[in-house]
Amino acid sequence: MSTAAISSTTVALPTTTLPKKNKAHVHPLTSLFAGAVAGGVEAGITYPFEYAKTSSQLRSQGKQGSAFQALRGVVATQGLSGIYTGCSALIVGTALKAGVRFLAFDTIKAQLADENGKLSTSGGILAGSVAGAVESVLAVTPTERIKTALIDDGKGAKRFRSTPHAVGILIREQGIAGLYRGLVSTTIKQSATSAVRMGSYNTLKTQYASYFGHAPKTTPETFAIGACAGLITVYATQPFDTIKTRTQSSQGETLVRAMKGVWSDGGVRGFWKGSGPRLGRLLLSGGIVFSVYERILSFLS
């Protein structure tokens, strides 16, 4: 047999196409670590906005002044440390929350994304919603309950000397269930927030790649997209956040009573109470969280 014939035979042999590796997959421990670090950094930087937002939602409509005027009043009477009341609880909770959120989101995304790692808008919303529900049960509800109770207590009875002290009193008086006061409202809020935030971020990032021909590469690019996702999230989900805060006050309110209280204090507009400080926080936090998360993933990979 001639060399040409051998060569022809070899070329004619069928080839096997290997499946493409799913680019959406991120190792679970990497997602957990990167998300936790990003969440902790963000919480520490943006906490004054969170304090202003929560404080304004707990005040009745009869009390005058904006959320930021209230901040100045707290600083004048209690010093700068006053606006960091409950901060440690939020840092721990946000670190755990963000770690769980990204872990759940990336895990679900890996299952829903196509072979090129692209996730549809509906897939992003679904993944974000499930991630929000998981983070609410595992991290958000107890830490938000403690933070909100500390802020509420600081404006009145001042029974709580510290975060551990507050935890001890709440458990002693209400049991473990006391730390999960507002679980339903918090889960609704977190599912909606995470669905909108993660879904909009994923969609904006995909649109950016389609327009510019490449995914966001620099920190300013990621920060801007994350901030836009934060802006969308605030106004789409603020009513859920306002109701959640009412159910997690130091005494706690039922879901129905919280909704009636918000309505009687401010009508329809009352459900968007605290949106200004929350917008300030989420514009920053959206940029910070996604930027830090993407940088850590890039570094570890």
PDB file of C-alpha atoms in Angstrom, residues 13 40 48 66 82 86-87 125 144 166 178 194 198 227-228 237 242 263 285 298:
ATOM      1  CA  LEU A  13     -10.964   8.052  10.114  1.00  0.00           C
ATOM      2  CA  GLY A  40     -17.416  41.664  54.917  1.00  0.00           C
ATOM      3  CA  PRO A  48     -23.525  54.275  58.136  1.00  0.00           C
ATOM      4  CA  SER A  66     -34.424  63.220  57.344  1.00  0.00           C
ATOM      5  CA  GLY A  82     -23.150  55.569  67.744  1.00  0.00           C
ATOM      6  CA  GLY A  86     -24.982  46.714  65.367  1.00  0.00           C
ATOM      7  CA  CYS A  87     -22.143  46.891  62.820  1.00  0.00           C
ATOM      8  CA  ILE A 125     -33.464  35.612  38.074  1.00  0.00           C
ATOM      9  CA  GLU A 144     -30.551  41.262  60.552  1.00  0.00           C
ATOM     10  CA  ALA A 166     -28.365  41.379  72.875  1.00  0.00           C
ATOM     11  CA  GLY A 178     -36.573  35.152  68.700  1.00  0.00           C
ATOM     12  CA  SER A 194     -31.091  38.654  45.203  1.00  0.00           C
ATOM     13  CA  MET A 198     -27.892  38.947  40.608  1.00  0.00           C
ATOM     14  CA  ALA A 227     -23.634  49.929  40.972  1.00  0.00           C
ATOM     15  CA  CYS A 228     -26.252  49.905  38.196  1.00  0.00           C
ATOM     16  CA  THR A 237     -37.543  45.820  46.277  1.00  0.00           C
ATOM     17  CA  THR A 242     -39.290  48.375  54.895  1.00  0.00           C
ATOM     18  CA  TRP A 263     -49.340  52.361  55.665  1.00  0.00           C
ATOM     19  CA  SER A 285     -22.073  47.850  47.873  1.00  0.00           C
ATOM     20  CA  SER A 298      -9.404  36.221  38.992  1.00  0.00           C
TER      21      SER A 298
END
